[in-house]
XYZ file of C-alpha atoms in Angstrom:
681
model
C -95.233 -33.396 20.945
C -94.686 -34.849 24.417
C -93.524 -32.777 26.987
C -90.013 -32.774 27.922
C -88.843 -33.014 31.433
C -85.814 -31.293 32.245
C -84.509 -32.380 35.655
C -81.168 -30.844 35.888
C -81.852 -27.658 34.506
C -81.169 -24.626 36.056
C -83.200 -21.377 36.559
C -81.643 -17.947 36.727
C -83.324 -15.068 38.401
C -81.684 -11.769 36.563
C -82.483 -8.003 36.643
C -82.344 -6.069 33.425
C -81.321 -2.774 33.647
C -82.083 0.119 31.110
C -78.571 0.252 29.675
C -79.621 -3.649 28.462
C -77.203 -5.364 31.040
C -78.453 -8.556 32.679
C -77.167 -9.318 36.134
C -77.557 -12.776 37.947
C -79.415 -12.427 41.336
C -80.102 -16.102 42.183
C -79.345 -19.550 40.543
C -81.270 -22.755 41.493
C -82.060 -25.905 40.321
C -85.447 -26.328 38.152
C -87.435 -29.117 37.747
C -90.127 -27.942 35.245
C -92.118 -29.450 32.481
C -92.085 -27.499 29.393
C -92.060 -28.142 25.472
C -88.877 -27.309 24.338
C -90.519 -25.599 21.107
C -92.287 -23.476 23.326
C -89.805 -22.515 25.852
C -89.887 -18.725 25.026
C -93.474 -18.705 25.890
C -93.280 -21.051 28.858
C -90.666 -18.937 30.323
C -93.172 -16.293 30.651
C -95.312 -18.442 32.918
C -92.668 -19.468 35.300
C -92.103 -18.045 39.020
C -91.910 -14.357 39.055
C -90.814 -13.059 42.320
C -90.998 -9.191 43.079
C -87.326 -7.459 43.492
C -88.213 -6.695 47.320
C -88.712 -10.230 47.768
C -85.920 -11.885 45.906
C -84.035 -14.406 48.020
C -80.537 -12.973 46.817
C -79.039 -9.638 47.795
C -79.557 -6.880 45.042
C -76.449 -6.153 43.658
C -75.307 -2.611 45.058
C -75.798 0.242 42.566
C -78.483 -1.357 40.308
C -81.501 0.674 39.748
C -84.585 -0.201 41.435
C -86.971 -1.638 38.695
C -90.731 -2.068 39.994
C -91.306 -5.203 37.736
C -91.080 -8.704 38.121
C -87.742 -10.324 37.630
C -87.329 -12.309 34.386
C -86.523 -15.827 34.629
C -84.769 -17.705 31.928
C -84.269 -21.379 31.929
C -81.001 -23.068 30.505
C -79.478 -26.384 29.746
C -76.636 -25.737 32.143
C -76.000 -28.209 34.955
C -74.114 -26.234 37.516
C -72.367 -23.020 36.288
C -73.944 -19.782 35.905
C -74.203 -18.135 32.443
C -71.896 -14.950 32.181
C -74.015 -12.051 31.911
C -73.625 -9.997 28.651
C -71.339 -12.448 27.118
C -71.280 -11.515 23.463
C -69.332 -13.492 20.492
C -65.900 -14.580 20.924
C -63.159 -12.050 19.603
C -61.245 -12.966 16.663
C -58.856 -11.114 14.834
C -60.381 -8.796 11.829
C -58.018 -10.402 9.227
C -59.694 -13.615 9.944
C -63.223 -12.432 9.132
C -61.646 -11.000 5.832
C -59.713 -13.976 4.821
C -61.016 -16.806 6.331
C -64.951 -17.166 4.893
C -65.255 -20.780 6.318
C -64.319 -19.769 9.955
C -64.104 -22.847 12.113
C -63.633 -22.436 15.741
C -63.525 -25.129 18.626
C -67.090 -23.892 19.637
C -68.373 -24.221 16.100
C -66.806 -27.723 15.639
C -67.989 -28.923 18.754
C -71.697 -27.585 18.358
C -74.567 -30.180 18.386
C -76.097 -29.678 15.084
C -79.158 -31.563 14.010
C -78.670 -34.483 11.901
C -76.332 -37.600 11.993
C -73.683 -36.412 9.257
C -74.683 -38.756 6.327
C -75.686 -37.941 2.659
C -79.260 -39.087 3.500
C -79.177 -37.189 7.052
C -76.217 -34.286 6.831
C -75.453 -32.310 9.824
C -77.386 -28.756 9.174
C -74.912 -25.970 9.693
C -76.433 -22.736 11.112
C -75.000 -19.910 13.394
C -74.129 -20.975 16.738
C -74.506 -18.748 20.093
C -72.576 -15.895 19.561
C -71.029 -16.925 16.469
C -68.042 -14.469 15.712
C -68.664 -14.980 12.051
C -72.413 -13.847 12.174
C -72.667 -10.491 10.602
C -75.414 -9.774 12.794
C -73.196 -9.932 15.869
C -70.728 -7.310 14.894
C -69.703 -4.296 17.130
C -71.853 -1.265 16.377
C -68.408 0.414 15.451
C -67.695 -2.407 12.747
C -70.952 -2.252 11.256
C -70.899 1.480 10.988
C -67.259 1.339 9.709
C -68.330 -0.979 6.925
C -71.201 1.058 6.505
C -69.218 4.023 5.718
C -66.623 2.058 3.561
C -69.257 0.540 1.140
C -70.895 3.898 1.001
C -67.697 5.351 -0.282
C -67.172 2.740 -2.878
C -70.592 3.115 -4.228
C -70.233 7.127 -4.154
C -67.216 6.328 -6.219
C -68.852 4.747 -9.101
C -71.551 7.105 -9.325
C -68.473 9.778 -9.321
C -66.855 8.000 -12.205
C -70.119 8.310 -14.024
C -70.228 12.097 -14.256
C -66.561 13.037 -13.532
C -65.787 12.399 -17.281
C -67.962 15.227 -18.130
C -65.317 17.974 -16.836
C -62.913 16.739 -19.508
C -65.516 16.905 -22.462
C -64.148 20.020 -24.130
C -60.475 18.618 -24.423
C -61.882 15.200 -25.439
C -63.852 16.757 -28.442
C -60.733 19.017 -29.232
C -58.371 16.491 -29.321
C -60.349 13.459 -31.326
C -62.611 15.883 -33.415
C -65.823 14.610 -32.193
C -69.257 15.925 -32.186
C -70.741 16.981 -28.845
C -73.275 14.030 -29.110
C -70.498 11.321 -29.526
C -68.492 13.289 -26.864
C -71.575 12.729 -24.319
C -71.595 8.885 -25.088
C -69.094 8.436 -22.455
C -71.207 9.572 -20.004
C -74.526 7.725 -21.771
C -72.660 4.269 -21.996
C -71.171 4.246 -18.772
C -74.860 4.749 -17.215
C -75.964 1.691 -19.466
C -73.610 -0.478 -17.672
C -75.573 0.369 -14.538
C -78.908 -1.189 -16.411
C -76.984 -4.503 -17.839
C -74.403 -5.038 -14.548
C -76.809 -5.239 -11.573
C -78.747 -8.160 -13.514
C -75.417 -10.041 -13.503
C -73.960 -8.987 -10.108
C -76.976 -10.005 -7.989
C -77.379 -13.506 -8.870
C -73.752 -14.139 -8.765
C -73.450 -12.784 -5.268
C -75.881 -15.676 -4.583
C -73.426 -18.177 -5.570
C -69.939 -16.468 -4.787
C -70.696 -13.943 -2.101
C -70.128 -10.325 -1.944
C -66.665 -10.168 -1.004
C -65.392 -11.813 -4.056
C -67.666 -9.690 -6.434
C -66.290 -6.446 -4.719
C -62.798 -7.621 -5.100
C -62.965 -8.516 -8.965
C -65.422 -5.744 -10.144
C -63.730 -2.668 -8.338
C -60.418 -4.061 -9.608
C -62.126 -4.325 -13.099
C -63.448 -0.761 -12.682
C -59.828 0.487 -11.818
C -58.167 -1.189 -14.961
C -60.884 0.200 -17.358
C -60.501 3.775 -15.809
C -56.840 3.679 -16.089
C -57.292 2.111 -19.670
C -59.574 4.958 -20.501
C -56.865 7.566 -19.680
C -54.698 5.982 -22.286
C -57.322 5.730 -24.851
C -55.995 6.791 -28.613
C -59.145 7.292 -30.175
C -62.946 8.159 -29.615
C -64.218 4.718 -29.961
C -61.841 3.169 -27.749
C -62.610 5.592 -24.972
C -66.342 5.238 -25.097
C -66.033 1.501 -25.207
C -63.877 1.251 -22.103
C -66.244 3.653 -20.494
C -69.067 1.185 -21.131
C -67.248 -1.968 -19.506
C -66.324 0.239 -16.733
C -69.851 1.230 -16.155
C -71.097 -2.400 -16.396
C -68.332 -4.080 -14.456
C -68.023 -1.274 -11.879
C -71.945 -1.215 -10.814
C -71.854 -4.062 -8.673
C -71.531 -2.081 -5.440
C -75.038 -0.447 -6.248
C -76.595 -3.684 -5.440
C -74.342 -5.481 -3.325
C -73.402 -2.441 -0.780
C -77.076 -2.273 0.157
C -77.033 -6.198 0.767
C -74.043 -5.741 3.033
C -75.809 -3.369 5.062
C -78.954 -5.618 5.041
C -76.532 -8.684 6.151
C -75.388 -6.620 9.167
C -78.556 -4.737 10.265
C -82.096 -6.150 11.273
C -84.951 -4.789 9.571
C -85.962 -2.696 12.332
C -82.062 -1.206 12.800
C -81.304 -0.801 9.235
C -83.527 2.269 8.640
C -80.894 4.879 9.592
C -78.159 3.117 7.721
C -79.992 2.962 4.579
C -80.935 6.355 4.732
C -77.291 7.553 5.119
C -76.103 5.196 2.650
C -79.091 6.366 0.009
C -77.089 9.485 -0.377
C -74.024 8.085 -1.846
C -75.595 7.199 -5.136
C -76.906 10.961 -5.525
C -74.063 12.767 -4.224
C -71.467 10.794 -6.485
C -73.104 12.333 -9.943
C -73.074 15.855 -8.456
C -69.358 15.805 -6.993
C -68.336 14.370 -10.484
C -68.452 17.561 -12.499
C -67.158 19.701 -9.784
C -63.758 17.526 -9.214
C -63.527 16.894 -13.303
C -64.013 20.078 -14.266
C -60.930 21.564 -12.282
C -58.776 18.610 -13.234
C -59.945 18.966 -16.856
C -59.055 22.476 -17.146
C -55.605 22.296 -15.229
C -53.978 19.177 -16.284
C -56.386 17.610 -19.315
C -58.845 14.979 -19.407
C -56.292 12.159 -19.232
C -55.820 13.307 -16.064
C -59.539 13.262 -15.214
C -59.706 9.425 -16.116
C -56.488 9.026 -14.052
C -58.020 10.596 -10.893
C -60.995 8.315 -11.188
C -58.435 5.137 -11.555
C -56.551 6.252 -8.383
C -59.694 6.818 -6.312
C -61.460 3.788 -7.359
C -57.852 1.899 -6.753
C -57.354 2.925 -3.481
C -60.872 2.091 -2.335
C -60.120 -1.346 -4.138
C -57.107 -2.067 -1.969
C -58.888 -0.685 1.040
C -61.706 -2.862 0.637
C -59.887 -5.956 -0.346
C -58.075 -5.945 3.102
C -60.798 -4.674 5.340
C -64.398 -5.786 3.997
C -65.319 -9.388 5.021
C -67.688 -11.486 3.558
C -71.080 -10.878 5.119
C -73.719 -12.941 3.183
C -74.939 -15.697 5.525
C -76.052 -18.471 2.784
C -72.277 -18.446 1.593
C -70.544 -18.081 4.856
C -72.448 -21.113 5.826
C -71.634 -23.121 2.813
C -68.216 -22.207 3.019
C -68.321 -23.437 6.701
C -70.288 -26.690 6.021
C -67.597 -27.572 3.336
C -64.774 -27.077 5.362
C -66.137 -29.135 8.169
C -66.685 -31.890 6.187
C -63.370 -31.951 4.930
C -61.942 -31.614 8.359
C -64.155 -34.500 9.797
C -65.280 -36.637 6.947
C -68.638 -36.255 7.881
C -71.368 -34.640 5.577
C -72.145 -31.087 6.592
C -74.955 -28.937 4.584
C -75.668 -25.286 5.420
C -79.076 -24.425 6.406
C -79.959 -22.671 3.219
C -78.674 -25.652 0.922
C -81.083 -28.145 3.183
C -84.031 -25.860 2.953
C -83.866 -24.769 -0.813
C -81.464 -26.900 -2.265
C -78.165 -26.202 -3.716
C -77.688 -22.899 -5.394
C -77.136 -23.045 -9.107
C -76.686 -20.731 -11.945
C -79.672 -21.867 -13.866
C -81.941 -21.074 -10.806
C -80.604 -17.761 -9.805
C -80.342 -16.428 -13.329
C -83.575 -17.362 -14.415
C -85.153 -15.478 -11.557
C -82.837 -12.236 -11.762
C -83.132 -12.118 -15.582
C -86.927 -12.976 -15.938
C -89.071 -11.781 -13.054
C -88.104 -8.044 -12.921
C -89.500 -7.768 -16.547
C -92.573 -9.899 -15.774
C -93.403 -7.249 -12.964
C -92.415 -4.326 -14.274
C -94.780 -4.926 -17.333
C -97.721 -6.768 -15.579
C -97.442 -4.517 -12.510
C -99.062 -1.028 -12.871
C -97.695 0.009 -9.559
C -93.949 -0.967 -10.327
C -94.358 0.519 -14.053
C -96.082 3.781 -13.277
C -93.491 4.629 -10.276
C -90.619 3.156 -12.279
C -91.514 5.613 -14.931
C -91.582 8.421 -12.203
C -88.038 7.660 -10.972
C -86.634 7.079 -14.464
C -87.677 10.771 -15.564
C -86.032 12.094 -12.486
C -83.061 10.243 -12.929
C -82.642 11.103 -16.761
C -83.149 14.791 -15.802
C -80.245 14.536 -13.421
C -77.949 13.060 -16.002
C -79.192 15.548 -18.458
C -78.111 18.283 -16.288
C -74.384 17.163 -17.341
C -74.959 18.153 -20.736
C -77.177 21.333 -19.699
C -75.082 23.125 -17.291
C -72.184 23.462 -19.423
C -74.561 24.914 -22.235
C -75.907 27.574 -19.602
C -73.068 28.351 -17.576
C -69.924 27.738 -19.879
C -71.161 28.494 -23.296
C -73.984 31.168 -21.731
C -71.623 32.861 -19.230
C -68.258 32.087 -20.249
C -67.312 30.264 -17.270
C -64.456 27.631 -17.286
C -64.932 24.178 -16.587
C -64.055 24.161 -13.158
C -65.968 26.965 -12.250
C -68.883 25.640 -14.409
C -68.973 22.331 -12.321
C -69.590 24.337 -9.087
C -73.249 25.087 -10.510
C -74.010 21.746 -9.157
C -73.479 22.795 -5.695
C -77.046 23.736 -5.380
C -78.204 20.403 -6.305
C -75.677 18.765 -3.479
C -77.036 21.342 -0.782
C -80.679 20.198 -1.730
C -79.721 16.611 -1.374
C -78.083 16.860 2.047
C -81.422 18.644 3.322
C -83.376 15.654 2.063
C -81.218 13.199 3.860
C -81.570 15.207 7.221
C -85.249 15.556 6.673
C -85.644 11.508 5.951
C -83.925 11.149 9.357
C -86.273 13.400 11.043
C -89.191 11.955 9.177
C -88.269 8.235 10.314
C -89.719 9.463 13.624
C -93.129 9.787 11.998
C -92.645 6.456 10.193
C -92.195 4.649 13.685
C -95.004 6.166 15.409
C -97.386 4.952 12.386
C -95.935 1.433 12.714
C -95.968 1.387 16.110
C -99.622 2.198 15.912
C -100.090 -0.799 13.600
C -98.322 -3.374 15.773
C -95.222 -3.129 13.580
C -97.314 -3.615 10.070
C -97.260 -0.002 8.841
C -99.083 0.027 5.478
C -96.803 0.926 2.446
C -98.618 3.987 1.892
C -96.834 5.384 5.272
C -93.816 5.757 3.291
C -95.315 8.007 0.725
C -95.785 11.633 2.515
C -92.273 12.515 1.990
C -92.594 11.384 -1.874
C -95.368 13.726 -2.108
C -93.321 16.740 -0.935
C -90.602 15.601 -3.181
C -92.697 15.464 -5.947
C -93.977 18.980 -5.381
C -90.362 20.443 -4.884
C -89.255 18.941 -8.165
C -91.132 20.754 -10.731
C -90.757 24.137 -8.763
C -86.968 23.711 -8.687
C -86.958 22.747 -12.576
C -89.146 25.868 -13.314
C -87.458 27.953 -11.114
C -83.882 26.858 -12.919
C -85.838 27.164 -16.647
C -86.805 30.899 -16.251
C -83.487 32.064 -14.201
C -80.564 30.636 -16.525
C -80.361 33.401 -18.821
C -77.067 35.345 -18.600
C -79.163 38.727 -17.877
C -80.232 37.145 -14.585
C -77.576 36.744 -11.728
C -76.168 33.178 -11.651
C -77.395 32.568 -7.891
C -80.978 32.664 -9.190
C -80.348 29.563 -11.338
C -78.215 27.939 -9.179
C -80.506 28.160 -5.974
C -82.903 26.613 -8.161
C -80.820 23.414 -7.783
C -81.826 22.985 -3.865
C -85.527 21.969 -4.333
C -84.541 19.909 -7.065
C -82.235 18.078 -5.331
C -84.515 18.074 -2.221
C -87.353 16.607 -4.179
C -85.156 14.238 -6.000
C -83.991 12.166 -2.908
C -87.328 12.112 -1.119
C -88.961 11.112 -4.588
C -86.496 8.218 -4.710
C -86.452 7.053 -1.007
C -90.178 7.162 -0.759
C -90.668 5.261 -3.874
C -88.270 2.694 -3.292
C -89.334 1.969 0.304
C -92.783 2.046 -1.033
C -92.115 -0.809 -3.565
C -90.218 -2.852 -1.092
C -93.142 -2.715 1.606
C -95.653 -3.319 -1.356
C -93.745 -6.262 -2.879
C -92.040 -7.816 0.041
C -91.192 -11.157 -1.324
C -90.749 -9.870 -4.700
C -88.919 -6.849 -3.650
C -85.385 -7.722 -5.268
C -86.978 -8.037 -8.624
C -88.963 -4.950 -8.525
C -85.549 -2.871 -7.433
C -84.079 -4.699 -10.342
C -86.862 -3.597 -12.651
C -86.606 -0.075 -11.541
C -83.063 0.297 -11.671
C -82.949 -1.183 -15.329
C -85.415 1.356 -16.280
C -84.106 4.580 -14.804
C -80.622 3.740 -15.832
C -82.017 3.233 -19.363
C -83.492 6.855 -19.089
C -80.070 8.032 -17.506
C -78.601 7.200 -20.985
C -80.603 8.405 -23.074
C -81.508 11.622 -21.947
C -78.126 13.292 -22.292
C -78.020 12.133 -25.874
C -80.605 14.656 -27.067
C -79.856 17.545 -24.927
C -77.417 19.618 -26.957
C -79.928 19.661 -30.013
C -83.028 20.146 -27.727
C -80.871 23.315 -26.218
C -79.724 24.557 -29.377
C -83.550 24.191 -31.168
C -85.643 25.333 -28.234
C -83.177 27.482 -26.505
C -82.361 27.486 -22.786
C -85.472 28.570 -21.138
C -88.040 26.128 -23.241
C -85.425 23.135 -23.576
C -85.192 23.372 -19.511
C -88.982 23.659 -19.198
C -89.601 20.092 -20.734
C -88.355 17.979 -17.886
C -90.048 20.417 -15.844
C -93.453 19.592 -17.429
C -92.593 15.908 -17.145
C -92.107 16.125 -13.303
C -95.398 18.158 -13.086
C -97.354 15.511 -14.967
C -96.142 12.978 -12.225
C -96.830 15.094 -9.442
C -99.984 13.235 -8.886
C -98.828 9.693 -8.639
C -97.587 9.611 -4.828
C -101.321 11.355 -4.053
C -102.865 8.597 -6.091
C -101.311 5.736 -4.599
C -101.427 7.213 -1.111
C -105.320 7.562 -1.384
C -106.012 4.253 -3.299
C -103.068 2.280 -2.613
C -104.717 -0.599 -0.890
C -107.308 -0.878 -3.564
C -104.702 -0.795 -6.285
C -102.921 -3.126 -4.623
C -105.513 -5.605 -4.127
C -105.885 -5.739 -8.079
C -102.459 -6.381 -8.901
C -101.561 -10.036 -8.995
C -98.014 -9.799 -7.285
C -98.881 -6.963 -4.849
C -101.928 -8.928 -3.753
C -100.080 -12.176 -3.160
C -97.353 -9.759 -0.967
C -100.518 -8.450 0.970
C -101.586 -11.950 1.648
C -98.447 -13.109 2.889
C -98.162 -10.114 5.128
C -101.611 -10.438 6.288
C -101.127 -13.943 7.071
C -97.974 -13.194 9.094
C -99.799 -10.716 11.043
C -102.518 -12.708 11.998
C -100.109 -15.556 13.301
C -98.463 -12.880 15.437
C -101.661 -11.235 16.622
C -101.783 -13.474 19.424
C -105.422 -14.564 18.717
C -104.074 -18.137 18.565
C -106.251 -20.699 20.767
C -104.445 -22.867 23.090
C -105.062 -25.890 20.635
C -103.607 -24.059 17.881
C -100.528 -23.162 20.338
C -100.221 -27.016 20.831
C -99.829 -27.465 16.858
C -96.328 -28.809 16.175
C -95.998 -26.902 12.784
C -97.451 -23.805 11.585
C -98.122 -22.596 7.942
C -96.719 -19.733 6.054
C -96.867 -18.664 2.503
C -94.396 -20.187 -0.028
C -94.820 -18.616 -3.366
C -93.065 -20.581 -5.928
C -90.953 -19.377 -8.967
C -93.556 -21.242 -11.223
C -96.191 -18.666 -10.694
C -94.902 -16.744 -13.688
C -95.927 -19.457 -16.185
C -99.635 -20.090 -14.787
C -102.812 -18.243 -15.549
C -104.067 -15.505 -13.494
C -105.976 -17.357 -10.876
C -103.358 -18.592 -8.793
C -103.483 -19.989 -5.356
C -100.177 -19.574 -2.805
C -98.588 -22.701 -1.820
C -98.336 -23.195 1.710
C -95.204 -25.058 3.371
C -94.731 -26.129 6.840
C -92.139 -24.198 9.186
C -90.128 -26.784 10.627
C -88.879 -26.197 14.236
C -85.188 -27.826 13.413
C -83.800 -29.947 16.337
C -86.272 -29.804 19.158
C -83.675 -30.415 21.845
C -81.999 -26.986 21.048
C -85.086 -25.267 23.201
C -84.505 -21.458 22.788
C -83.329 -22.037 19.074
C -86.254 -23.049 17.811
C -87.664 -20.236 15.564
C -91.388 -19.600 16.055
C -93.612 -16.584 15.086
C -93.945 -14.245 18.016
C -95.935 -10.771 18.258
C -92.668 -8.649 17.509
C -91.811 -10.659 14.044
C -90.785 -8.923 11.076
C -90.132 -9.383 7.622
C -86.258 -9.827 7.371
C -85.262 -10.842 3.927
C -82.880 -8.392 2.311
C -84.505 -6.576 -0.828
C -80.968 -6.764 -2.271
C -80.935 -10.489 -2.757
C -82.815 -12.654 -5.070
C -86.331 -13.117 -4.152
C -86.739 -16.478 -2.197
C -89.011 -19.163 -3.343
C -89.026 -20.370 0.658
C -90.259 -17.409 2.666
C -90.274 -18.704 6.149
C -86.706 -17.862 6.721
C -87.807 -14.547 7.028
C -89.862 -14.946 10.078
C -87.585 -13.971 13.031
C -87.761 -12.218 16.602
C -86.138 -8.731 16.343
C -85.648 -8.966 20.001
C -83.581 -11.993 19.996
C -82.647 -11.894 16.443
C -79.178 -13.466 17.359
C -80.788 -16.270 18.986
C -83.006 -17.348 16.039
C -79.989 -17.117 13.708
C -77.989 -18.947 15.950
C -79.545 -22.453 15.972
C -82.061 -22.453 12.611
C -85.462 -22.617 12.278
């Protein structure tokens, strides 16, 4: 590429404060010869002036910084750039109801292409784009995070609150205990089926549409269950409520990933992760008191009211956040407004999204990974056993506390408070432990090994059998009830740590296949969660409350070595697993490109290579060579917008979305994330 001379450019001499604000101290014409695609590197080689020798007066009140002042070249010819200027403000209602938002700045932006079918305008985020979820204010990001977390908690709450009215349900319909517990099992079975549908559909329609439709369906089925006139009707409606209402279990995490970069979303994801665990624990407490006072129909009614209120609030306040859908809608709107041809960046790079493409990936690849990758299979079995044990408690606690001790339904539900306390302690511990992980990541130049995620999992794995054995041999009516309820603390603590540790390990070990791995994991654990409650009553009748409670404790004990095994031998195991090895090679290649070891000749190359793993890999033999694909710089005249690998790059693709064929979009610069998203790679 020939150098581009920019005689009309200007340079800004700026100073950065610790608060992240930039103040312009001097603006002067610049006649520099730079390569636009390397402008971010070239800028570091331009003139540096120490603060004491700055030709302009220092702004009063600014802290004294003993570092060279940064100089940023721009394409503006005369006027200064406003320091700290953020996205233009638009009303929140437009974010919610206008997915294809087009402002004057968007319309007048210079896009790559010529506007024809052969060479369409390529639509990507512009500078300070008000519709870019990554540029939402922190207040808005955390408000939406809290909203989707509560929506997820409500779904998990509905799964178990039903158990608070089982006694009245059995009395009214004359059903057996096993048939009554089907209302819980079939709801959880819906968790196994629903996500396989909602994840690919979000690729096509976005997250907002799915939330409005599925949450409305969840509310309708809950209301229908309240009016059921037979046991069969009730359990069928419960199944559909679980299948349709399960969309937040996948899409809510995607909303958070849309708004926070990979380096920023750790805390948000940790706090959000408490929702699927706290919901099932709160369900029996609320359901028990409602069931004993106003009957089981009002248990279903309270569920319908709860989800209905959240449905209305979410429909009015949660905007679409999925960038491919937003850019696709914007491109279609601009094409209609101008008569020119606009295409979104994703559609240009990967082709239009079709039902066949996304469903073939979401329905096939999870099973391939589950049964061909020992890492995925073993750790998914571990999580499934713990998840099944949690739902087994919804049938076991009524036997231990209501039948054994004569407690009422409401008081019996309070036995879950011990588990809830342990879960909250685990969330607090995870926030604290994140400092350790950040330190490890820094020591490895931002590439902490996946095994760095496992120390909390090891601790949690030890706590799980302790809590279960504790409960098994202290749940007799002759022993004070606080002894067995307190056993829920180590169980809840260990369960959350094991879940978070394993999920983060799988995401890091299978970066480019993370979505399929999580889908496989979700399906298997939901199947266990549906099955365990079905045999709980017979197991307790035949074995007694002590030995029946000991069985899941032994299962948890058998799984204790797993985190130790992967922590010690994880790299060797991943080297011998087909898909884990491909992910390792992808990350190694990415790390090499960021290591700063490029020669001068390499820096002058116009294109770089990144791994591109095709969907075709599932249908070939064992020996496969990853495909390579060029990373394009886009419109070179856009200068800073050209996305290049830097030493601070990270893999940004959301683990909650369909795995990408083309992974090059995940190379971004965290410190200038907004800039890399604005104009495209």
